[in-house]
PDB file of C-alpha atoms in Angstrom:
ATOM      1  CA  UNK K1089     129.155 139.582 119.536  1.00  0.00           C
ATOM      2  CA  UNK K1090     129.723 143.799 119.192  1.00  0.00           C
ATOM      3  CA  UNK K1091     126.583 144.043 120.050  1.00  0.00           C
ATOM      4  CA  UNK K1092     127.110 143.182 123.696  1.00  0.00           C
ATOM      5  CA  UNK K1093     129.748 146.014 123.955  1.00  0.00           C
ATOM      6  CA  UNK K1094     127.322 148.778 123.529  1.00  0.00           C
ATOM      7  CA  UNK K1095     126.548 151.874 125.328  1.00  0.00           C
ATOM      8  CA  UNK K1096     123.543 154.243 125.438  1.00  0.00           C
ATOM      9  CA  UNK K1097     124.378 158.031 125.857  1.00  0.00           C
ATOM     10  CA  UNK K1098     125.733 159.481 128.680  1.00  0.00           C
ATOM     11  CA  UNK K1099     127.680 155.916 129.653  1.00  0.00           C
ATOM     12  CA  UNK K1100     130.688 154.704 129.943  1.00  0.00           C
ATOM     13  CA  UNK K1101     132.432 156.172 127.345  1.00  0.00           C
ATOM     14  CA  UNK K1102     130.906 159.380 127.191  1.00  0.00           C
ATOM     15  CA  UNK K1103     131.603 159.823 131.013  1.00  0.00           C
ATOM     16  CA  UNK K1104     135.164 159.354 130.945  1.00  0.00           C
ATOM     17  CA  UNK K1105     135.452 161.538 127.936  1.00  0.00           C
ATOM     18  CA  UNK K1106     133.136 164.359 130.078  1.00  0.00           C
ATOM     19  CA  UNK K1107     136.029 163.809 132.856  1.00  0.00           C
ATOM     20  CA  UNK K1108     139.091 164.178 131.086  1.00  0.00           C
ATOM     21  CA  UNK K1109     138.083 167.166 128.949  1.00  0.00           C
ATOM     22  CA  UNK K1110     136.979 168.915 132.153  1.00  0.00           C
ATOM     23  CA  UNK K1111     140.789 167.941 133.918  1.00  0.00           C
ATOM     24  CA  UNK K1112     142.203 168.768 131.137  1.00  0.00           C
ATOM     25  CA  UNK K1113     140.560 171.919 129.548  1.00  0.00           C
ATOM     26  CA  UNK K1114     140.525 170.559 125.861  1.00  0.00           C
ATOM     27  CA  UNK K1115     137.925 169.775 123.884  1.00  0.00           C
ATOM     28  CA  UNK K1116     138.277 166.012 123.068  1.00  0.00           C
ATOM     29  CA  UNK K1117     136.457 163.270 121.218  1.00  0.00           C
ATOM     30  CA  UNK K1118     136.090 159.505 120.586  1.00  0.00           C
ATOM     31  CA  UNK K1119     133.677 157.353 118.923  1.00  0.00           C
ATOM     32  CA  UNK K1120     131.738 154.351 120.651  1.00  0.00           C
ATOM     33  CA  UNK K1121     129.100 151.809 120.018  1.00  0.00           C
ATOM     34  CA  UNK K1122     125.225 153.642 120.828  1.00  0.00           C
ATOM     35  CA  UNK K1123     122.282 151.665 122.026  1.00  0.00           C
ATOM     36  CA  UNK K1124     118.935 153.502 121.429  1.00  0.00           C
ATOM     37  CA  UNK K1125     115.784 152.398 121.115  1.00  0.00           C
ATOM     38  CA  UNK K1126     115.999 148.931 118.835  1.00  0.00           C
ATOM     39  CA  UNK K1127     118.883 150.452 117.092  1.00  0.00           C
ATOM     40  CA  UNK K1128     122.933 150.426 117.406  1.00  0.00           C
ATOM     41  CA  UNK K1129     125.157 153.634 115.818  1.00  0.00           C
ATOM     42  CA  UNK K1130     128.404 154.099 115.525  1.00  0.00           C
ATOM     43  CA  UNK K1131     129.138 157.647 117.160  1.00  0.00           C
ATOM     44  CA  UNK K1132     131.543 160.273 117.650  1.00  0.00           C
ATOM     45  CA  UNK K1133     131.131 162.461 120.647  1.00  0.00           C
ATOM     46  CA  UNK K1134     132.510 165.933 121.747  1.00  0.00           C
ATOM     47  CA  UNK K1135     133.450 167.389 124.670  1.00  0.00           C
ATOM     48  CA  UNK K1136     134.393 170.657 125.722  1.00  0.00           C
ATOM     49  CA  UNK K1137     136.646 172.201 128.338  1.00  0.00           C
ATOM     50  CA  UNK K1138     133.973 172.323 131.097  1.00  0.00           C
ATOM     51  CA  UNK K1139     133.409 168.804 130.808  1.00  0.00           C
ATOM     52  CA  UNK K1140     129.637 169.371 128.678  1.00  0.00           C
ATOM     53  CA  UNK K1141     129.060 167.649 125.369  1.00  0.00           C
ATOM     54  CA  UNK K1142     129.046 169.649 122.393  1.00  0.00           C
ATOM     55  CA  UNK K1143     127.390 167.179 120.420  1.00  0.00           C
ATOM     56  CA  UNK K1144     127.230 163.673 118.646  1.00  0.00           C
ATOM     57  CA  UNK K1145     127.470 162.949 115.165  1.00  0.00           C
ATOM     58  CA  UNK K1146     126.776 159.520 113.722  1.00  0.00           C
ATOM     59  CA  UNK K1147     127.714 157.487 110.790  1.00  0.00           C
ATOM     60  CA  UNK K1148     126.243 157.683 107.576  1.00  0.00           C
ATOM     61  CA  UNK K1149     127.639 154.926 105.277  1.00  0.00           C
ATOM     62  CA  UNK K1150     127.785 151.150 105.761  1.00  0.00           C
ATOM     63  CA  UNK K1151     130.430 149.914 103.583  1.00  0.00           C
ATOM     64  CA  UNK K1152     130.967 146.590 103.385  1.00  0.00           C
ATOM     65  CA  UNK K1153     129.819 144.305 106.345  1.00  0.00           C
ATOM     66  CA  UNK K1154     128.850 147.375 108.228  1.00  0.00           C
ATOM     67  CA  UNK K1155     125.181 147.066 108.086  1.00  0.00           C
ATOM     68  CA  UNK K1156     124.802 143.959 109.676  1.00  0.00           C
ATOM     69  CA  UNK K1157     125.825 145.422 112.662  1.00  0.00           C
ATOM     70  CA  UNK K1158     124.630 148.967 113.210  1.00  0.00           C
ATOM     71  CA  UNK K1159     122.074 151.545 111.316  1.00  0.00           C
ATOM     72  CA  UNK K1160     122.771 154.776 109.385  1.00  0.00           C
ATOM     73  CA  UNK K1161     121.938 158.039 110.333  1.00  0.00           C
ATOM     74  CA  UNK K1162     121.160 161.168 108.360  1.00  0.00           C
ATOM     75  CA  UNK K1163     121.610 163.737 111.383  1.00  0.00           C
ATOM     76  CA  UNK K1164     123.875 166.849 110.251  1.00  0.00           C
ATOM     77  CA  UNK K1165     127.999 165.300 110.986  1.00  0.00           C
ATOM     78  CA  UNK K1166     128.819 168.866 112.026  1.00  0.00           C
ATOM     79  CA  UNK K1167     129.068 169.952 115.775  1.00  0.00           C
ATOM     80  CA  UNK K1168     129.502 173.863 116.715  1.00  0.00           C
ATOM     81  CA  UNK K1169     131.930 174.685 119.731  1.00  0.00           C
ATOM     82  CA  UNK K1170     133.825 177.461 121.006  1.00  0.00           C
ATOM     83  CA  UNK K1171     136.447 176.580 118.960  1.00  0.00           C
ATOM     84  CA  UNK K1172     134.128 176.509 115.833  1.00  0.00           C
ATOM     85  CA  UNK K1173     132.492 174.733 113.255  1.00  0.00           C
ATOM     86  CA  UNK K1174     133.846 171.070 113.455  1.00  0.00           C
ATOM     87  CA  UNK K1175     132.581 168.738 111.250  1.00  0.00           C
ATOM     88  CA  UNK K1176     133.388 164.865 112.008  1.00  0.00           C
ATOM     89  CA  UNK K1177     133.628 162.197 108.911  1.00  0.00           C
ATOM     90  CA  UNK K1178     133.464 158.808 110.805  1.00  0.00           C
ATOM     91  CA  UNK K1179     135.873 156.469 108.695  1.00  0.00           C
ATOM     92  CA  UNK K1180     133.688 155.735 105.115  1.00  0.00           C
ATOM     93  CA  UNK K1181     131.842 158.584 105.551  1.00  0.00           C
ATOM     94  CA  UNK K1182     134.988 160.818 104.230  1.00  0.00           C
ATOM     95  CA  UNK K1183     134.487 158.943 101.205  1.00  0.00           C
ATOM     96  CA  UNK K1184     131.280 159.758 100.211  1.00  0.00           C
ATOM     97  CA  UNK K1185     129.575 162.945  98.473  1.00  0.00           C
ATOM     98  CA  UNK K1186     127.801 163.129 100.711  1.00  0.00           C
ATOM     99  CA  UNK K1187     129.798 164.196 103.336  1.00  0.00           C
ATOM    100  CA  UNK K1188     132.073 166.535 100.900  1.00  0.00           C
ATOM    101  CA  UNK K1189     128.671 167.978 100.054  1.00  0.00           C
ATOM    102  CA  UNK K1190     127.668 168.651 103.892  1.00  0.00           C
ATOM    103  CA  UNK K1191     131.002 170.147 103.746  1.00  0.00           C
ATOM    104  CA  UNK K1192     130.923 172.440 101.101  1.00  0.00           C
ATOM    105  CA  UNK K1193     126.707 173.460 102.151  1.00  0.00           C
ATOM    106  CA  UNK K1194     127.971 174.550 106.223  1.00  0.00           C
ATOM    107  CA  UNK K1195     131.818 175.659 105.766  1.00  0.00           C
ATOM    108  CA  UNK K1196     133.433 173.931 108.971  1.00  0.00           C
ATOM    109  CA  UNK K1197     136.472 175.285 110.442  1.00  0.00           C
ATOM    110  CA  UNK K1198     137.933 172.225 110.869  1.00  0.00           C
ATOM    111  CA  UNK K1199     137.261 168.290 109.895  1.00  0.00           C
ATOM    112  CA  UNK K1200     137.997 165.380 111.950  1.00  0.00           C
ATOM    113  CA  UNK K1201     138.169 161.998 110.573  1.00  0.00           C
ATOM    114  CA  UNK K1202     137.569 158.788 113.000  1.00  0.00           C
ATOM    115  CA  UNK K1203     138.494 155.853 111.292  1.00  0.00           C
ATOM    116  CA  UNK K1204     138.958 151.741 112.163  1.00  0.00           C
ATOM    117  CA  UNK K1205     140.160 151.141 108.544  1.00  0.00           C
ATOM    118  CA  UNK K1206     141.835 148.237 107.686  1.00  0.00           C
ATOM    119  CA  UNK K1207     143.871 146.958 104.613  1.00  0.00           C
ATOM    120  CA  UNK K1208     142.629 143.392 104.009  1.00  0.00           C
ATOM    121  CA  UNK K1209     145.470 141.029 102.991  1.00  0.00           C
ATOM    122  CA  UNK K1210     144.438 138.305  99.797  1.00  0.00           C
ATOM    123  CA  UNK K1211     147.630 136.334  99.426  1.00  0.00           C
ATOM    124  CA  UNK K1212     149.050 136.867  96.321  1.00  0.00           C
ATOM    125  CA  UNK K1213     146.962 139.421  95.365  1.00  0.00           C
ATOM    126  CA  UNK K1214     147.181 141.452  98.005  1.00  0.00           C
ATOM    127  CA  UNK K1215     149.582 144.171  95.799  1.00  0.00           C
ATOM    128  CA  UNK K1216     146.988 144.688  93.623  1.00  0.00           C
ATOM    129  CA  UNK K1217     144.111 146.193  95.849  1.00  0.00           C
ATOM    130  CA  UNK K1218     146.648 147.190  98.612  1.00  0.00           C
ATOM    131  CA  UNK K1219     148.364 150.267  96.724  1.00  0.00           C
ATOM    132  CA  UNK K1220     144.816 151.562  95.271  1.00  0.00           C
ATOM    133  CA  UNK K1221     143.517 151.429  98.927  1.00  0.00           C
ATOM    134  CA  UNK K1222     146.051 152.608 100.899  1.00  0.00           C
ATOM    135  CA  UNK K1223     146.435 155.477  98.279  1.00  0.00           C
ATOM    136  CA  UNK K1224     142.752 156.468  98.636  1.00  0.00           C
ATOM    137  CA  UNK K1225     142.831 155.869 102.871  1.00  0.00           C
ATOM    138  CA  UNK K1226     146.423 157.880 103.039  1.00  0.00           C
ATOM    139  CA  UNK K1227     145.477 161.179 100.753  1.00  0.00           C
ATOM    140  CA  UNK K1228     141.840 161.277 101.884  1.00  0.00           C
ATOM    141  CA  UNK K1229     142.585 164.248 104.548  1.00  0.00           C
ATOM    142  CA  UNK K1230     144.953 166.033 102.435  1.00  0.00           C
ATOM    143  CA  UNK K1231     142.732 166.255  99.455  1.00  0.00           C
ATOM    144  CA  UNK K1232     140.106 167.703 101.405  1.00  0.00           C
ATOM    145  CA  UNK K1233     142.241 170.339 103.222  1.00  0.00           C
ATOM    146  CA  UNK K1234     143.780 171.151 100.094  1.00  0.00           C
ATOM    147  CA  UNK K1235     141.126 171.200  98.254  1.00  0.00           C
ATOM    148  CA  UNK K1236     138.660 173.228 100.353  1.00  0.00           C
ATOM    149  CA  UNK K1237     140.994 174.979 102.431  1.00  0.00           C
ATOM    150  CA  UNK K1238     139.881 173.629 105.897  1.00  0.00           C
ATOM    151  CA  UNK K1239     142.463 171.868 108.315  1.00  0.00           C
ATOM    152  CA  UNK K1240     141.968 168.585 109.359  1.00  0.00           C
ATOM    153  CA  UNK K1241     142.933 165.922 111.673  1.00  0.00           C
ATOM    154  CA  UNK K1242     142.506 162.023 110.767  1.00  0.00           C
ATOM    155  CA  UNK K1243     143.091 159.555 112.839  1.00  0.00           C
ATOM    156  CA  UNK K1244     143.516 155.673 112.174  1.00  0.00           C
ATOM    157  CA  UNK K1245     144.187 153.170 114.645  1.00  0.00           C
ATOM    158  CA  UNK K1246     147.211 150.317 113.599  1.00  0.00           C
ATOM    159  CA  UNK K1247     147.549 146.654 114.457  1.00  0.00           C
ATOM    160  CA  UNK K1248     151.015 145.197 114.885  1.00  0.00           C
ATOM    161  CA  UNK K1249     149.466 141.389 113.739  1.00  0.00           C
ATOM    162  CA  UNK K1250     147.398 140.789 111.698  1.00  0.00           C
ATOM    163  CA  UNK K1251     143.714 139.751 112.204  1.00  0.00           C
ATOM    164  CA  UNK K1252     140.662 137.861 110.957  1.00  0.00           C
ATOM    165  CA  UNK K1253     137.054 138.168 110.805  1.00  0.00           C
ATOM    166  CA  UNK K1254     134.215 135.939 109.104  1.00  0.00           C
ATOM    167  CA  UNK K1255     131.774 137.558 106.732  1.00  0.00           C
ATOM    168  CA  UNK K1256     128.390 137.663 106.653  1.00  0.00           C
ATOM    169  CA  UNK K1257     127.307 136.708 103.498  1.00  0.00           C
ATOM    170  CA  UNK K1258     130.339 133.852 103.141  1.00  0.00           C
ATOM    171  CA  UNK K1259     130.600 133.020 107.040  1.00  0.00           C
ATOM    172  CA  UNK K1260     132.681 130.080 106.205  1.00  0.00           C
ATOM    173  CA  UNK K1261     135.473 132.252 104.519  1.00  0.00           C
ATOM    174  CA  UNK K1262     137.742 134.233 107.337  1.00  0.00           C
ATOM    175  CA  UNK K1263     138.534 137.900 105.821  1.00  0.00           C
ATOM    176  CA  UNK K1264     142.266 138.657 107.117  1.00  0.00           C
ATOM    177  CA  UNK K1265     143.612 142.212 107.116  1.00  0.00           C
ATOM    178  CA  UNK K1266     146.232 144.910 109.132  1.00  0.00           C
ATOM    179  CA  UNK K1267     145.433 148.231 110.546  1.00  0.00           C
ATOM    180  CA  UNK K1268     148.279 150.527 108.969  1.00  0.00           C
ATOM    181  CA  UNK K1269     146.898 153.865 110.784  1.00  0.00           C
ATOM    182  CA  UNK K1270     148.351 156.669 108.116  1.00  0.00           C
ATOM    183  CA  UNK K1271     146.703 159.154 110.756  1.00  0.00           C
ATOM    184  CA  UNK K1272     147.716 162.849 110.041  1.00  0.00           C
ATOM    185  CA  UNK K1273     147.447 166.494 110.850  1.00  0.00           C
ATOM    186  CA  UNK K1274     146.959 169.035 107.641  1.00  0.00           C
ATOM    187  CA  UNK K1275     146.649 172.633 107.065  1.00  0.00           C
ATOM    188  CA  UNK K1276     144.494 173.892 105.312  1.00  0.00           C
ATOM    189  CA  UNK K1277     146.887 174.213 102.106  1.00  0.00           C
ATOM    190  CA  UNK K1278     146.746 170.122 102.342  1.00  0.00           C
ATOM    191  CA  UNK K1279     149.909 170.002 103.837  1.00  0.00           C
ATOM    192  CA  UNK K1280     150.760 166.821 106.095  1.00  0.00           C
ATOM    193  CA  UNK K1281     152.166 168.974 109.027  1.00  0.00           C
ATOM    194  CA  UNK K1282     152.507 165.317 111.524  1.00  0.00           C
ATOM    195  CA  UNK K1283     152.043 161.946 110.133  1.00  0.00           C
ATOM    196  CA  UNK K1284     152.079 158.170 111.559  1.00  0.00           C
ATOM    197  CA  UNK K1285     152.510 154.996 109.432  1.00  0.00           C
ATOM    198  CA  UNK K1286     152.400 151.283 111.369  1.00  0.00           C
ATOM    199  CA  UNK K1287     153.693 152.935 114.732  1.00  0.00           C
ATOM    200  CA  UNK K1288     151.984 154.339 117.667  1.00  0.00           C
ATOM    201  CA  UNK K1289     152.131 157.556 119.011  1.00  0.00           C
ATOM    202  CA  UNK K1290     150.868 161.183 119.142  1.00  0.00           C
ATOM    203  CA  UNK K1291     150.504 163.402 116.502  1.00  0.00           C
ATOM    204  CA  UNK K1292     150.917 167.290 117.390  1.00  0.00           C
ATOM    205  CA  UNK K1293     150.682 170.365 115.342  1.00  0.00           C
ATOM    206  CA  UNK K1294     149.217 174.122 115.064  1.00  0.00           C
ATOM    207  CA  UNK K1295     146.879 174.841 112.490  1.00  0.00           C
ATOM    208  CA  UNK K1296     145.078 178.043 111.878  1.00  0.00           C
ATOM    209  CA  UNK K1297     140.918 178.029 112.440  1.00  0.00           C
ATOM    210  CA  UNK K1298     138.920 179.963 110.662  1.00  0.00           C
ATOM    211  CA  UNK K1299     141.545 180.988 108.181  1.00  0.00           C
ATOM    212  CA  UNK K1300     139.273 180.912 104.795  1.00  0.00           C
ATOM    213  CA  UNK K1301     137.593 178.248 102.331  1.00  0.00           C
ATOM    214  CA  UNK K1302     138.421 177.707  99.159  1.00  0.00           C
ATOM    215  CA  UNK K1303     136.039 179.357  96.361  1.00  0.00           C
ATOM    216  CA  UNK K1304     132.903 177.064  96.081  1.00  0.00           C
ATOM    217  CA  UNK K1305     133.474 173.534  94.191  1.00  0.00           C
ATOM    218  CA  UNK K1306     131.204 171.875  91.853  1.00  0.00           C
ATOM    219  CA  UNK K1307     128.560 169.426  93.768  1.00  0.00           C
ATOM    220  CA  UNK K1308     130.019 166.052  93.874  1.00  0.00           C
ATOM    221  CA  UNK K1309     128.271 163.552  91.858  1.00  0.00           C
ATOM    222  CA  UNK K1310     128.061 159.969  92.225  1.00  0.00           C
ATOM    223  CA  UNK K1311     129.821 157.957  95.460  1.00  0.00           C
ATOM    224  CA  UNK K1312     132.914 159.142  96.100  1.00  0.00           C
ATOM    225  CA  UNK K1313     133.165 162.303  97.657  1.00  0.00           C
ATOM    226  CA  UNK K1314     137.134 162.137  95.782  1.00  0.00           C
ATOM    227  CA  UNK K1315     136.961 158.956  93.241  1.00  0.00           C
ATOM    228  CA  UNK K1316     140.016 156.371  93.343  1.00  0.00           C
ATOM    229  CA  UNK K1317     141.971 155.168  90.890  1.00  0.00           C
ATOM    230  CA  UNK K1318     140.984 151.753  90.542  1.00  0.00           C
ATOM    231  CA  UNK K1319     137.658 151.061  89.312  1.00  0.00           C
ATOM    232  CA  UNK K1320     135.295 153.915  90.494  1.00  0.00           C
ATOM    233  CA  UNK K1321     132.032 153.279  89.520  1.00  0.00           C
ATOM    234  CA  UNK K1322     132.282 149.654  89.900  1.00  0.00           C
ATOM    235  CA  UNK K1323     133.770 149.988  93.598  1.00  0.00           C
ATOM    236  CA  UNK K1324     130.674 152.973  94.349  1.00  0.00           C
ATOM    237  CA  UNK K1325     128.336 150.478  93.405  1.00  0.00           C
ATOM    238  CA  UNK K1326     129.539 147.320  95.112  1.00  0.00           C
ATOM    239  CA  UNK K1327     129.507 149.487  98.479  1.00  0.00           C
ATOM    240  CA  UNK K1328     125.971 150.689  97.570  1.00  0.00           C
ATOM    241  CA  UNK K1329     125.702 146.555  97.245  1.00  0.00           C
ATOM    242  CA  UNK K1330     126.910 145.778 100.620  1.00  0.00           C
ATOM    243  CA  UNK K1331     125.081 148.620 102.356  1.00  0.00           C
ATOM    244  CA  UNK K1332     121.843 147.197 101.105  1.00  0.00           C
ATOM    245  CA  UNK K1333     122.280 143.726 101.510  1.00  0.00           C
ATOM    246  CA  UNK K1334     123.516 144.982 105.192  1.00  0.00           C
ATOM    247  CA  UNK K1335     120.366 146.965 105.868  1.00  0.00           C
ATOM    248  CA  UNK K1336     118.296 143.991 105.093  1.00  0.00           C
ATOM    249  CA  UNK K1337     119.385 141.854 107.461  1.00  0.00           C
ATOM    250  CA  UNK K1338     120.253 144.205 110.015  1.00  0.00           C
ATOM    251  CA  UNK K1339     116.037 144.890 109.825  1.00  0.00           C
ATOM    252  CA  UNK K1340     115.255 141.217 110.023  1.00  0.00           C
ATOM    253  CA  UNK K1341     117.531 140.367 113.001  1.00  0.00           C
ATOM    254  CA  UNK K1342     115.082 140.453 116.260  1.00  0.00           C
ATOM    255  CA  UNK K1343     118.257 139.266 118.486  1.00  0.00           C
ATOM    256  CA  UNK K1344     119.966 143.228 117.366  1.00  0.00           C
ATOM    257  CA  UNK K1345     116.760 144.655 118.397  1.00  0.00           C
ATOM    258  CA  UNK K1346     116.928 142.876 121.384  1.00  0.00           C
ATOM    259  CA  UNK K1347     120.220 143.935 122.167  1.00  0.00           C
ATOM    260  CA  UNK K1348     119.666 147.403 121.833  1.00  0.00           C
ATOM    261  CA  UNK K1349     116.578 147.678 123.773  1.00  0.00           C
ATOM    262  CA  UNK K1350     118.567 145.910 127.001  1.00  0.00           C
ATOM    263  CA  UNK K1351     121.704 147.905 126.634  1.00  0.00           C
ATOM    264  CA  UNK K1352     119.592 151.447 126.255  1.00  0.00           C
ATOM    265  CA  UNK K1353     117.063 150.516 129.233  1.00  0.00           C
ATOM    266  CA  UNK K1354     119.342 149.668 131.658  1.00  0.00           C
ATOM    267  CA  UNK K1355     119.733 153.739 132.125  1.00  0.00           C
ATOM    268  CA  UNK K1356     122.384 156.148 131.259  1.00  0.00           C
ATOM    269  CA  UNK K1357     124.436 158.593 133.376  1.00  0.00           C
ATOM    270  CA  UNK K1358     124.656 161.735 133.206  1.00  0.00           C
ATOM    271  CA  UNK K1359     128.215 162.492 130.887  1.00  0.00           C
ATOM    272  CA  UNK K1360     129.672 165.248 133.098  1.00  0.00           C
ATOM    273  CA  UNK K1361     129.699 162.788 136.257  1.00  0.00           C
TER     274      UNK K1361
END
């Protein structure tokens, strides 16, 4: 059923975002389901002052029950403004080496990181995974300010109830979880300079751009661009296990494709309307 809330570029969302950065003078962003072609992305898009896109970066990874619903992208996650060099990790993607490695190859001057990220609730057991997880989703922006000397801004919307959702593979089964947000503002020492936990509200801080990177890291190797606690190498490869089961049926699925190809042919207008 997400599939019916798509966009192509230059719609809905992209226009209002084009209008309130131009009444506004800021440079603002927000992420929204793309239709092109046959294919759905999940995208982040930029605006600047004068109401003109910067750019659009896509997702990369498709942990979990992702790929059943939308395709990866390997276009660069950076976008350059007036401002600077902002790079944009969409949720997962801040988990990855991947991302840490565009990072470290094209020195942004500042990171944000998107994110629907929820905590999944298991009963019982929810203690166990919770405190691993929420430990990995709360220190993921201020290990990589600290650590490379960037600022950044994450983001994370909350739920007050919780919700369900069936899976894919076990459709039968309903998967319940919270959104918690932990969004944040850091400097680029890694210090949380605002920070929201299961509330709403607005986060608001000064950071310096352009201030310096950190002295070069090694390449990260393996899945995680900064590896958890719990189990890393199992975890990296049961994601690698989703994200190809995903892709598979994401390719077979002719009602996606058909989808896409209504949503993206009905026309797009132009984003600073």
């Amino acid at each position: 059923s997400i599939w019916q809330f798509g966009e192509p570029a230059g719609g809905v969302t992209e226009s209002w975002l084009a209008r309130l950065a131009r009444a506004h003078g800021v440079v603002i962003g927000a992420s929204f389901l793309e239709a092109e072609g046959k294919h759905f992305h999940n995208t982040f898009s930029l605006f600047g002052p004068d109401g003109a896109l910067c750019g659009r970066v896509r997702k990369h990874s498709l942990p979990f029950f992702e790929g059943w619903f939308f395709t990866p992208c390997s276009r660069p996650r950076f976008v350059d403004t007036a401002l600077g060099r902002i790079a944009v990790g969409i949720c997962n993607d801040n988990q990855t080496a991947s991302f840490l490695q565009e990072i470290l190859d094209h020195r942004p001057d500042l990171i944000l990181m998107p994110h629907s990220a929820p905590t999944p609730e298991f009963g019982p057991a929810t203690a166990l995974f919770w405190r691993p997880y929420e430990r990995q989703l709360r220190e993921v922006a201020p290990r990589f300010a600290g650590s490379l000397g960037i600022p950044v801004v994450m983001a994370n919307k909350i739920s007050l109830e919780p919700s369900t959702t069936r899976l894919p593979l076990v459709p039968l089964v309903q998967l319940r979880w919270r959104f918690r947000g932990h969004s944040c503002i850091c400097d680029g020492e890694g210090h949380r300079l605002a920070y929201l936990e299961d509330r709403e509200g607005a986060l608001v801080a000064e950071v310096e751009l352009g201030g310096g990177h950190r002295e070069a890291r090694p390449a990260p190797r393996g899945y995680w661009s900064f590896a958890p606690s719990f189990a890393p190498l199992a975890m990296g490869k049961l994601l690698l296990g989703f994200e190809a089961a995903g892709k598979l049926a994401y390719g077979r699925s002719r009602r996606r494709a058909e989808a896409a190809r209504r949503i993206a042919g009905a026309g797009a207008v132009t984003p600073s309307s």
